[in-house]
JSON list of N, CA and C in Angstrom, two decimals:
[
{"chain": "W", "resi": 16, "resn": "UNK", "atom": "N", "xyz": [94.16, 105.89, 87.60]},
{"chain": "W", "resi": 16, "resn": "UNK", "atom": "CA", "xyz": [93.79, 107.39, 88.26]},
{"chain": "W", "resi": 16, "resn": "UNK", "atom": "C", "xyz": [95.10, 107.78, 88.61]},
{"chain": "W", "resi": 17, "resn": "UNK", "atom": "N", "xyz": [95.35, 109.08, 88.15]},
{"chain": "W", "resi": 17, "resn": "UNK", "atom": "CA", "xyz": [96.52, 109.79, 88.44]},
{"chain": "W", "resi": 17, "resn": "UNK", "atom": "C", "xyz": [96.73, 110.41, 90.03]},
{"chain": "W", "resi": 18, "resn": "UNK", "atom": "N", "xyz": [97.81, 110.69, 90.28]},
{"chain": "W", "resi": 18, "resn": "UNK", "atom": "CA", "xyz": [98.11, 110.81, 91.54]},
{"chain": "W", "resi": 18, "resn": "UNK", "atom": "C", "xyz": [97.43, 112.37, 91.92]},
{"chain": "W", "resi": 19, "resn": "UNK", "atom": "N", "xyz": [97.62, 113.17, 91.22]},
{"chain": "W", "resi": 19, "resn": "UNK", "atom": "CA", "xyz": [96.93, 114.20, 91.19]},
{"chain": "W", "resi": 19, "resn": "UNK", "atom": "C", "xyz": [95.31, 114.13, 91.26]},
{"chain": "W", "resi": 20, "resn": "UNK", "atom": "N", "xyz": [94.62, 113.41, 90.89]},
{"chain": "W", "resi": 20, "resn": "UNK", "atom": "CA", "xyz": [93.38, 113.09, 90.81]},
{"chain": "W", "resi": 20, "resn": "UNK", "atom": "C", "xyz": [92.85, 112.22, 92.01]},
{"chain": "W", "resi": 21, "resn": "UNK", "atom": "N", "xyz": [93.83, 111.32, 92.36]},
{"chain": "W", "resi": 21, "resn": "UNK", "atom": "CA", "xyz": [93.69, 110.83, 93.84]},
{"chain": "W", "resi": 21, "resn": "UNK", "atom": "C", "xyz": [93.74, 111.71, 94.83]},
{"chain": "W", "resi": 22, "resn": "UNK", "atom": "N", "xyz": [94.66, 112.70, 94.89]},
{"chain": "W", "resi": 22, "resn": "UNK", "atom": "CA", "xyz": [94.69, 113.50, 95.96]},
{"chain": "W", "resi": 22, "resn": "UNK", "atom": "C", "xyz": [93.47, 114.53, 96.01]},
{"chain": "W", "resi": 23, "resn": "UNK", "atom": "N", "xyz": [93.13, 114.90, 94.67]},
{"chain": "W", "resi": 23, "resn": "UNK", "atom": "CA", "xyz": [91.64, 115.63, 94.81]},
{"chain": "W", "resi": 23, "resn": "UNK", "atom": "C", "xyz": [90.44, 114.97, 95.31]},
{"chain": "W", "resi": 24, "resn": "UNK", "atom": "N", "xyz": [90.27, 113.71, 94.91]},
{"chain": "W", "resi": 24, "resn": "UNK", "atom": "CA", "xyz": [89.11, 113.20, 95.46]},
{"chain": "W", "resi": 24, "resn": "UNK", "atom": "C", "xyz": [89.33, 112.84, 96.90]},
{"chain": "W", "resi": 25, "resn": "UNK", "atom": "N", "xyz": [90.74, 112.56, 97.45]},
{"chain": "W", "resi": 25, "resn": "UNK", "atom": "CA", "xyz": [90.65, 112.40, 98.99]},
{"chain": "W", "resi": 25, "resn": "UNK", "atom": "C", "xyz": [90.62, 113.88, 99.61]},
{"chain": "W", "resi": 26, "resn": "UNK", "atom": "N", "xyz": [91.16, 114.84, 99.08]},
{"chain": "W", "resi": 26, "resn": "UNK", "atom": "CA", "xyz": [91.12, 116.09, 99.80]},
{"chain": "W", "resi": 26, "resn": "UNK", "atom": "C", "xyz": [89.54, 116.46, 99.98]},
{"chain": "W", "resi": 27, "resn": "UNK", "atom": "N", "xyz": [88.73, 116.07, 98.62]},
{"chain": "W", "resi": 27, "resn": "UNK", "atom": "CA", "xyz": [87.48, 116.54, 98.65]},
{"chain": "W", "resi": 27, "resn": "UNK", "atom": "C", "xyz": [86.56, 115.85, 99.65]},
{"chain": "W", "resi": 28, "resn": "UNK", "atom": "N", "xyz": [86.99, 114.57, 99.75]},
{"chain": "W", "resi": 28, "resn": "UNK", "atom": "CA", "xyz": [86.20, 113.58, 100.86]},
{"chain": "W", "resi": 28, "resn": "UNK", "atom": "C", "xyz": [86.49, 114.06, 102.11]},
{"chain": "W", "resi": 29, "resn": "UNK", "atom": "N", "xyz": [87.84, 114.33, 102.64]},
{"chain": "W", "resi": 29, "resn": "UNK", "atom": "CA", "xyz": [88.19, 114.75, 103.88]},
{"chain": "W", "resi": 29, "resn": "UNK", "atom": "C", "xyz": [87.48, 116.19, 104.06]},
{"chain": "W", "resi": 30, "resn": "UNK", "atom": "N", "xyz": [87.16, 117.28, 103.08]},
{"chain": "W", "resi": 30, "resn": "UNK", "atom": "CA", "xyz": [86.76, 118.44, 103.22]},
{"chain": "W", "resi": 30, "resn": "UNK", "atom": "C", "xyz": [84.95, 118.28, 103.47]},
{"chain": "W", "resi": 31, "resn": "UNK", "atom": "N", "xyz": [84.31, 117.59, 103.09]},
{"chain": "W", "resi": 31, "resn": "UNK", "atom": "CA", "xyz": [83.12, 116.99, 103.15]},
{"chain": "W", "resi": 31, "resn": "UNK", "atom": "C", "xyz": [83.07, 116.49, 104.56]},
{"chain": "W", "resi": 32, "resn": "UNK", "atom": "N", "xyz": [83.87, 115.40, 105.03]},
{"chain": "W", "resi": 32, "resn": "UNK", "atom": "CA", "xyz": [83.73, 114.99, 106.08]},
{"chain": "W", "resi": 32, "resn": "UNK", "atom": "C", "xyz": [84.06, 116.08, 107.37]},
{"chain": "W", "resi": 33, "resn": "UNK", "atom": "N", "xyz": [84.65, 116.97, 107.11]},
{"chain": "W", "resi": 33, "resn": "UNK", "atom": "CA", "xyz": [84.88, 117.99, 108.00]},
{"chain": "W", "resi": 33, "resn": "UNK", "atom": "C", "xyz": [83.71, 118.87, 108.18]},
{"chain": "W", "resi": 34, "resn": "UNK", "atom": "N", "xyz": [82.80, 118.85, 107.23]},
{"chain": "W", "resi": 34, "resn": "UNK", "atom": "CA", "xyz": [81.83, 119.88, 107.38]},
{"chain": "W", "resi": 34, "resn": "UNK", "atom": "C", "xyz": [81.98, 121.09, 106.39]},
{"chain": "W", "resi": 35, "resn": "UNK", "atom": "N", "xyz": [82.66, 120.85, 105.17]},
{"chain": "W", "resi": 35, "resn": "UNK", "atom": "CA", "xyz": [82.93, 121.85, 104.13]},
{"chain": "W", "resi": 35, "resn": "UNK", "atom": "C", "xyz": [83.19, 123.21, 104.84]},
{"chain": "W", "resi": 36, "resn": "UNK", "atom": "N", "xyz": [84.33, 123.48, 105.52]},
{"chain": "W", "resi": 36, "resn": "UNK", "atom": "CA", "xyz": [84.78, 124.66, 106.07]},
{"chain": "W", "resi": 36, "resn": "UNK", "atom": "C", "xyz": [85.40, 125.28, 105.10]},
{"chain": "W", "resi": 37, "resn": "UNK", "atom": "N", "xyz": [85.18, 126.68, 104.95]},
{"chain": "W", "resi": 37, "resn": "UNK", "atom": "CA", "xyz": [85.84, 127.26, 104.11]},
{"chain": "W", "resi": 37, "resn": "UNK", "atom": "C", "xyz": [87.17, 128.20, 104.42]},
{"chain": "W", "resi": 38, "resn": "UNK", "atom": "N", "xyz": [87.89, 128.08, 103.37]},
{"chain": "W", "resi": 38, "resn": "UNK", "atom": "CA", "xyz": [89.56, 128.85, 103.30]},
{"chain": "W", "resi": 38, "resn": "UNK", "atom": "C", "xyz": [90.43, 127.70, 104.17]},
{"chain": "W", "resi": 39, "resn": "UNK", "atom": "N", "xyz": [90.45, 126.38, 104.09]},
{"chain": "W", "resi": 39, "resn": "UNK", "atom": "CA", "xyz": [91.09, 125.23, 104.48]},
{"chain": "W", "resi": 39, "resn": "UNK", "atom": "C", "xyz": [91.30, 124.32, 103.62]},
{"chain": "W", "resi": 40, "resn": "UNK", "atom": "N", "xyz": [91.12, 124.97, 102.24]},
{"chain": "W", "resi": 40, "resn": "UNK", "atom": "CA", "xyz": [91.42, 123.91, 100.87]},
{"chain": "W", "resi": 40, "resn": "UNK", "atom": "C", "xyz": [92.87, 123.35, 101.16]},
{"chain": "W", "resi": 41, "resn": "UNK", "atom": "N", "xyz": [94.08, 124.35, 101.50]},
{"chain": "W", "resi": 41, "resn": "UNK", "atom": "CA", "xyz": [95.41, 123.59, 101.30]},
{"chain": "W", "resi": 41, "resn": "UNK", "atom": "C", "xyz": [95.64, 122.64, 102.24]},
{"chain": "W", "resi": 42, "resn": "UNK", "atom": "N", "xyz": [95.28, 122.96, 103.68]},
{"chain": "W", "resi": 42, "resn": "UNK", "atom": "CA", "xyz": [95.18, 121.90, 104.68]},
{"chain": "W", "resi": 42, "resn": "UNK", "atom": "C", "xyz": [94.58, 120.56, 104.15]},
{"chain": "W", "resi": 43, "resn": "UNK", "atom": "N", "xyz": [93.43, 120.53, 103.52]},
{"chain": "W", "resi": 43, "resn": "UNK", "atom": "CA", "xyz": [93.17, 119.44, 103.36]},
{"chain": "W", "resi": 43, "resn": "UNK", "atom": "C", "xyz": [93.88, 118.52, 102.12]},
{"chain": "W", "resi": 44, "resn": "UNK", "atom": "N", "xyz": [94.02, 119.66, 101.17]},
{"chain": "W", "resi": 44, "resn": "UNK", "atom": "CA", "xyz": [95.15, 118.87, 100.17]},
{"chain": "W", "resi": 44, "resn": "UNK", "atom": "C", "xyz": [96.36, 118.29, 100.61]},
{"chain": "W", "resi": 45, "resn": "UNK", "atom": "N", "xyz": [97.15, 119.09, 101.41]},
{"chain": "W", "resi": 45, "resn": "UNK", "atom": "CA", "xyz": [97.98, 118.56, 101.98]},
{"chain": "W", "resi": 45, "resn": "UNK", "atom": "C", "xyz": [97.92, 117.56, 102.86]},
{"chain": "W", "resi": 46, "resn": "UNK", "atom": "N", "xyz": [96.89, 117.33, 103.67]},
{"chain": "W", "resi": 46, "resn": "UNK", "atom": "CA", "xyz": [96.65, 116.03, 104.28]},
{"chain": "W", "resi": 46, "resn": "UNK", "atom": "C", "xyz": [96.37, 114.67, 103.20]},
{"chain": "W", "resi": 47, "resn": "UNK", "atom": "N", "xyz": [95.34, 115.15, 102.17]},
{"chain": "W", "resi": 47, "resn": "UNK", "atom": "CA", "xyz": [95.26, 114.14, 101.41]},
{"chain": "W", "resi": 47, "resn": "UNK", "atom": "C", "xyz": [96.72, 113.48, 100.71]},
{"chain": "W", "resi": 48, "resn": "UNK", "atom": "N", "xyz": [97.54, 114.18, 100.39]},
{"chain": "W", "resi": 48, "resn": "UNK", "atom": "CA", "xyz": [99.02, 113.78, 99.80]},
{"chain": "W", "resi": 48, "resn": "UNK", "atom": "C", "xyz": [99.74, 113.09, 100.87]},
{"chain": "W", "resi": 49, "resn": "UNK", "atom": "N", "xyz": [99.54, 113.64, 102.10]},
{"chain": "W", "resi": 49, "resn": "UNK", "atom": "CA", "xyz": [100.38, 112.95, 103.27]},
{"chain": "W", "resi": 49, "resn": "UNK", "atom": "C", "xyz": [99.55, 111.42, 103.19]},
{"chain": "W", "resi": 50, "resn": "UNK", "atom": "N", "xyz": [98.29, 111.13, 103.37]},
{"chain": "W", "resi": 50, "resn": "UNK", "atom": "CA", "xyz": [97.78, 110.03, 103.44]},
{"chain": "W", "resi": 50, "resn": "UNK", "atom": "C", "xyz": [98.03, 109.23, 102.51]},
{"chain": "W", "resi": 51, "resn": "UNK", "atom": "N", "xyz": [98.11, 109.33, 101.39]},
{"chain": "W", "resi": 51, "resn": "UNK", "atom": "CA", "xyz": [98.34, 108.79, 99.96]},
{"chain": "W", "resi": 51, "resn": "UNK", "atom": "C", "xyz": [99.61, 108.60, 100.00]},
{"chain": "W", "resi": 52, "resn": "UNK", "atom": "N", "xyz": [100.85, 109.03, 100.29]},
{"chain": "W", "resi": 52, "resn": "UNK", "atom": "CA", "xyz": [102.21, 109.03, 100.37]},
{"chain": "W", "resi": 52, "resn": "UNK", "atom": "C", "xyz": [102.26, 107.65, 101.22]},
{"chain": "W", "resi": 53, "resn": "UNK", "atom": "N", "xyz": [101.59, 107.68, 102.36]},
{"chain": "W", "resi": 53, "resn": "UNK", "atom": "CA", "xyz": [101.97, 106.60, 103.33]},
{"chain": "W", "resi": 53, "resn": "UNK", "atom": "C", "xyz": [101.34, 105.41, 102.77]},
{"chain": "W", "resi": 54, "resn": "UNK", "atom": "N", "xyz": [99.98, 105.36, 101.89]},
{"chain": "W", "resi": 54, "resn": "UNK", "atom": "CA", "xyz": [99.33, 104.49, 101.97]},
{"chain": "W", "resi": 54, "resn": "UNK", "atom": "C", "xyz": [100.13, 102.97, 101.19]},
{"chain": "W", "resi": 55, "resn": "UNK", "atom": "N", "xyz": [101.11, 103.18, 100.28]},
{"chain": "W", "resi": 55, "resn": "UNK", "atom": "CA", "xyz": [101.88, 102.22, 99.70]},
{"chain": "W", "resi": 55, "resn": "UNK", "atom": "C", "xyz": [102.60, 101.30, 100.81]},
{"chain": "W", "resi": 56, "resn": "UNK", "atom": "N", "xyz": [102.95, 101.94, 102.03]},
{"chain": "W", "resi": 56, "resn": "UNK", "atom": "CA", "xyz": [103.72, 101.03, 102.99]},
{"chain": "W", "resi": 56, "resn": "UNK", "atom": "C", "xyz": [102.74, 100.22, 103.68]},
{"chain": "W", "resi": 57, "resn": "UNK", "atom": "N", "xyz": [101.28, 100.62, 103.76]},
{"chain": "W", "resi": 57, "resn": "UNK", "atom": "CA", "xyz": [100.37, 99.69, 104.30]},
{"chain": "W", "resi": 57, "resn": "UNK", "atom": "C", "xyz": [99.89, 98.77, 103.71]},
{"chain": "W", "resi": 58, "resn": "UNK", "atom": "N", "xyz": [99.85, 98.62, 102.21]},
{"chain": "W", "resi": 58, "resn": "UNK", "atom": "CA", "xyz": [99.56, 97.82, 101.41]},
{"chain": "W", "resi": 58, "resn": "UNK", "atom": "C", "xyz": [99.94, 96.24, 101.47]},
{"chain": "W", "resi": 59, "resn": "UNK", "atom": "N", "xyz": [101.22, 96.06, 101.53]},
{"chain": "W", "resi": 59, "resn": "UNK", "atom": "CA", "xyz": [101.56, 94.97, 101.92]},
{"chain": "W", "resi": 59, "resn": "UNK", "atom": "C", "xyz": [100.81, 94.12, 103.04]},
{"chain": "W", "resi": 60, "resn": "UNK", "atom": "N", "xyz": [100.62, 94.87, 104.13]},
{"chain": "W", "resi": 60, "resn": "UNK", "atom": "CA", "xyz": [100.07, 94.21, 104.99]},
{"chain": "W", "resi": 60, "resn": "UNK", "atom": "C", "xyz": [98.80, 93.82, 104.90]},
{"chain": "W", "resi": 61, "resn": "UNK", "atom": "N", "xyz": [98.09, 94.53, 104.16]},
{"chain": "W", "resi": 61, "resn": "UNK", "atom": "CA", "xyz": [96.49, 94.33, 103.99]},
{"chain": "W", "resi": 61, "resn": "UNK", "atom": "C", "xyz": [96.60, 92.76, 103.20]},
{"chain": "W", "resi": 62, "resn": "UNK", "atom": "N", "xyz": [97.53, 92.86, 102.09]},
{"chain": "W", "resi": 62, "resn": "UNK", "atom": "CA", "xyz": [97.77, 91.30, 101.32]},
{"chain": "W", "resi": 62, "resn": "UNK", "atom": "C", "xyz": [98.08, 90.36, 102.07]},
{"chain": "W", "resi": 63, "resn": "UNK", "atom": "N", "xyz": [98.89, 90.37, 103.21]},
{"chain": "W", "resi": 63, "resn": "UNK", "atom": "CA", "xyz": [99.14, 89.45, 103.94]},
{"chain": "W", "resi": 63, "resn": "UNK", "atom": "C", "xyz": [97.89, 89.11, 105.12]},
{"chain": "W", "resi": 64, "resn": "UNK", "atom": "N", "xyz": [97.34, 90.15, 105.62]},
{"chain": "W", "resi": 64, "resn": "UNK", "atom": "CA", "xyz": [96.07, 89.71, 106.14]},
{"chain": "W", "resi": 64, "resn": "UNK", "atom": "C", "xyz": [95.02, 88.95, 105.35]},
{"chain": "W", "resi": 65, "resn": "UNK", "atom": "N", "xyz": [94.70, 89.37, 103.99]},
{"chain": "W", "resi": 65, "resn": "UNK", "atom": "CA", "xyz": [93.77, 88.52, 103.16]},
{"chain": "W", "resi": 65, "resn": "UNK", "atom": "C", "xyz": [93.87, 87.32, 103.02]},
{"chain": "W", "resi": 66, "resn": "UNK", "atom": "N", "xyz": [95.31, 87.09, 102.97]},
{"chain": "W", "resi": 66, "resn": "UNK", "atom": "CA", "xyz": [95.56, 85.49, 102.88]},
{"chain": "W", "resi": 66, "resn": "UNK", "atom": "C", "xyz": [95.69, 84.68, 103.88]},
{"chain": "W", "resi": 67, "resn": "UNK", "atom": "N", "xyz": [95.63, 85.33, 105.11]},
{"chain": "W", "resi": 67, "resn": "UNK", "atom": "CA", "xyz": [95.43, 84.60, 106.24]},
{"chain": "W", "resi": 67, "resn": "UNK", "atom": "C", "xyz": [93.97, 84.43, 106.65]},
{"chain": "W", "resi": 68, "resn": "UNK", "atom": "N", "xyz": [92.90, 85.10, 106.23]},
{"chain": "W", "resi": 68, "resn": "UNK", "atom": "CA", "xyz": [91.46, 85.09, 106.31]},
{"chain": "W", "resi": 68, "resn": "UNK", "atom": "C", "xyz": [90.89, 83.86, 105.76]},
{"chain": "W", "resi": 69, "resn": "UNK", "atom": "N", "xyz": [91.11, 83.20, 104.94]},
{"chain": "W", "resi": 69, "resn": "UNK", "atom": "CA", "xyz": [90.36, 82.18, 104.77]},
{"chain": "W", "resi": 69, "resn": "UNK", "atom": "C", "xyz": [91.09, 80.85, 105.19]},
{"chain": "W", "resi": 70, "resn": "UNK", "atom": "N", "xyz": [92.11, 80.79, 105.88]},
{"chain": "W", "resi": 70, "resn": "UNK", "atom": "CA", "xyz": [92.34, 79.78, 106.77]},
{"chain": "W", "resi": 70, "resn": "UNK", "atom": "C", "xyz": [91.71, 79.85, 108.25]},
{"chain": "W", "resi": 71, "resn": "UNK", "atom": "N", "xyz": [91.14, 81.04, 108.55]},
{"chain": "W", "resi": 71, "resn": "UNK", "atom": "CA", "xyz": [90.38, 81.06, 109.66]},
{"chain": "W", "resi": 71, "resn": "UNK", "atom": "C", "xyz": [89.14, 80.73, 109.31]},
{"chain": "W", "resi": 72, "resn": "UNK", "atom": "N", "xyz": [88.42, 81.03, 108.19]},
{"chain": "W", "resi": 72, "resn": "UNK", "atom": "CA", "xyz": [87.18, 80.50, 107.62]},
{"chain": "W", "resi": 72, "resn": "UNK", "atom": "C", "xyz": [87.01, 79.06, 107.93]},
{"chain": "W", "resi": 73, "resn": "UNK", "atom": "N", "xyz": [88.19, 78.48, 107.21]},
{"chain": "W", "resi": 73, "resn": "UNK", "atom": "CA", "xyz": [87.92, 77.03, 107.34]},
{"chain": "W", "resi": 73, "resn": "UNK", "atom": "C", "xyz": [87.79, 76.52, 108.92]},
{"chain": "W", "resi": 74, "resn": "UNK", "atom": "N", "xyz": [88.62, 77.02, 109.70]},
{"chain": "W", "resi": 74, "resn": "UNK", "atom": "CA", "xyz": [88.93, 76.42, 111.18]},
{"chain": "W", "resi": 74, "resn": "UNK", "atom": "C", "xyz": [87.35, 76.67, 111.46]},
{"chain": "W", "resi": 75, "resn": "UNK", "atom": "N", "xyz": [86.57, 77.72, 111.63]},
{"chain": "W", "resi": 75, "resn": "UNK", "atom": "CA", "xyz": [85.53, 78.01, 112.21]},
{"chain": "W", "resi": 75, "resn": "UNK", "atom": "C", "xyz": [84.48, 77.25, 111.60]},
{"chain": "W", "resi": 76, "resn": "UNK", "atom": "N", "xyz": [84.40, 76.70, 110.43]},
{"chain": "W", "resi": 76, "resn": "UNK", "atom": "CA", "xyz": [83.04, 76.22, 109.57]},
{"chain": "W", "resi": 76, "resn": "UNK", "atom": "C", "xyz": [82.76, 74.89, 110.02]},
{"chain": "W", "resi": 77, "resn": "UNK", "atom": "N", "xyz": [83.73, 73.81, 110.62]},
{"chain": "W", "resi": 77, "resn": "UNK", "atom": "CA", "xyz": [83.16, 72.56, 110.88]},
{"chain": "W", "resi": 77, "resn": "UNK", "atom": "C", "xyz": [82.82, 72.55, 112.41]},
{"chain": "W", "resi": 78, "resn": "UNK", "atom": "N", "xyz": [81.88, 73.27, 113.16]},
{"chain": "W", "resi": 78, "resn": "UNK", "atom": "CA", "xyz": [81.94, 73.16, 114.47]},
{"chain": "W", "resi": 78, "resn": "UNK", "atom": "C", "xyz": [80.94, 72.13, 114.99]},
{"chain": "W", "resi": 79, "resn": "UNK", "atom": "N", "xyz": [80.88, 71.34, 115.90]},
{"chain": "W", "resi": 79, "resn": "UNK", "atom": "CA", "xyz": [79.63, 70.59, 116.29]},
{"chain": "W", "resi": 79, "resn": "UNK", "atom": "C", "xyz": [79.06, 71.45, 117.73]},
{"chain": "W", "resi": 80, "resn": "UNK", "atom": "N", "xyz": [77.71, 71.45, 117.54]},
{"chain": "W", "resi": 80, "resn": "UNK", "atom": "CA", "xyz": [76.71, 71.96, 118.56]},
{"chain": "W", "resi": 80, "resn": "UNK", "atom": "C", "xyz": [77.08, 71.53, 119.99]},
{"chain": "W", "resi": 81, "resn": "UNK", "atom": "N", "xyz": [77.32, 72.63, 121.03]},
{"chain": "W", "resi": 81, "resn": "UNK", "atom": "CA", "xyz": [77.78, 72.18, 122.52]},
{"chain": "W", "resi": 81, "resn": "UNK", "atom": "C", "xyz": [76.26, 71.68, 123.06]},
{"chain": "W", "resi": 82, "resn": "UNK", "atom": "N", "xyz": [76.37, 70.66, 123.74]},
{"chain": "W", "resi": 82, "resn": "UNK", "atom": "CA", "xyz": [75.21, 69.88, 124.41]},
{"chain": "W", "resi": 82, "resn": "UNK", "atom": "C", "xyz": [74.89, 71.20, 125.57]},
{"chain": "W", "resi": 83, "resn": "UNK", "atom": "N", "xyz": [73.48, 71.59, 125.68]},
{"chain": "W", "resi": 83, "resn": "UNK", "atom": "CA", "xyz": [73.14, 72.38, 126.59]},
{"chain": "W", "resi": 83, "resn": "UNK", "atom": "C", "xyz": [73.39, 72.24, 128.06]},
{"chain": "W", "resi": 84, "resn": "UNK", "atom": "N", "xyz": [73.76, 72.89, 128.78]},
{"chain": "W", "resi": 84, "resn": "UNK", "atom": "CA", "xyz": [73.81, 72.54, 130.43]},
{"chain": "W", "resi": 84, "resn": "UNK", "atom": "C", "xyz": [72.38, 72.22, 131.09]},
{"chain": "W", "resi": 85, "resn": "UNK", "atom": "N", "xyz": [72.55, 71.42, 131.97]},
{"chain": "W", "resi": 85, "resn": "UNK", "atom": "CA", "xyz": [71.33, 71.01, 132.62]},
{"chain": "W", "resi": 85, "resn": "UNK", "atom": "C", "xyz": [70.86, 72.14, 133.25]},
{"chain": "W", "resi": 86, "resn": "UNK", "atom": "N", "xyz": [69.37, 72.13, 133.28]},
{"chain": "W", "resi": 86, "resn": "UNK", "atom": "CA", "xyz": [68.51, 73.38, 134.30]},
{"chain": "W", "resi": 86, "resn": "UNK", "atom": "C", "xyz": [68.85, 73.44, 135.49]},
{"chain": "W", "resi": 87, "resn": "UNK", "atom": "N", "xyz": [69.00, 74.52, 136.01]},
{"chain": "W", "resi": 87, "resn": "UNK", "atom": "CA", "xyz": [69.01, 74.70, 137.38]},
{"chain": "W", "resi": 87, "resn": "UNK", "atom": "C", "xyz": [67.89, 74.53, 138.26]},
{"chain": "W", "resi": 88, "resn": "UNK", "atom": "N", "xyz": [68.11, 73.69, 139.46]},
{"chain": "W", "resi": 88, "resn": "UNK", "atom": "CA", "xyz": [66.86, 73.66, 140.10]},
{"chain": "W", "resi": 88, "resn": "UNK", "atom": "C", "xyz": [66.32, 74.84, 140.95]},
{"chain": "W", "resi": 89, "resn": "UNK", "atom": "N", "xyz": [65.17, 75.10, 140.92]},
{"chain": "W", "resi": 89, "resn": "UNK", "atom": "CA", "xyz": [64.22, 76.13, 141.28]},
{"chain": "W", "resi": 89, "resn": "UNK", "atom": "C", "xyz": [64.23, 76.42, 142.72]},
{"chain": "W", "resi": 90, "resn": "UNK", "atom": "N", "xyz": [64.23, 77.68, 143.32]},
{"chain": "W", "resi": 90, "resn": "UNK", "atom": "CA", "xyz": [64.30, 77.99, 144.82]},
{"chain": "W", "resi": 90, "resn": "UNK", "atom": "C", "xyz": [63.04, 77.55, 145.40]},
{"chain": "W", "resi": 91, "resn": "UNK", "atom": "N", "xyz": [63.07, 76.92, 146.63]},
{"chain": "W", "resi": 91, "resn": "UNK", "atom": "CA", "xyz": [61.80, 77.08, 147.31]},
{"chain": "W", "resi": 91, "resn": "UNK", "atom": "C", "xyz": [61.56, 77.87, 148.16]}
]
């Protein structure tokens, strides 16, 4: 996808989410450009988080069931 096409698609999504206001096309275009220009900086963090996720899943899988606590005596 070209950069211009990505900006157009994001600007359109932002415009729709805002309720399709009239006369604010430039604001949505600039906001889309701003978000997309900052996106590559966040991408390495997402990759690092994705690598750590399977380790958590392995640790959580083999858990034994806890025994239930004894019932409390009824008040008289």
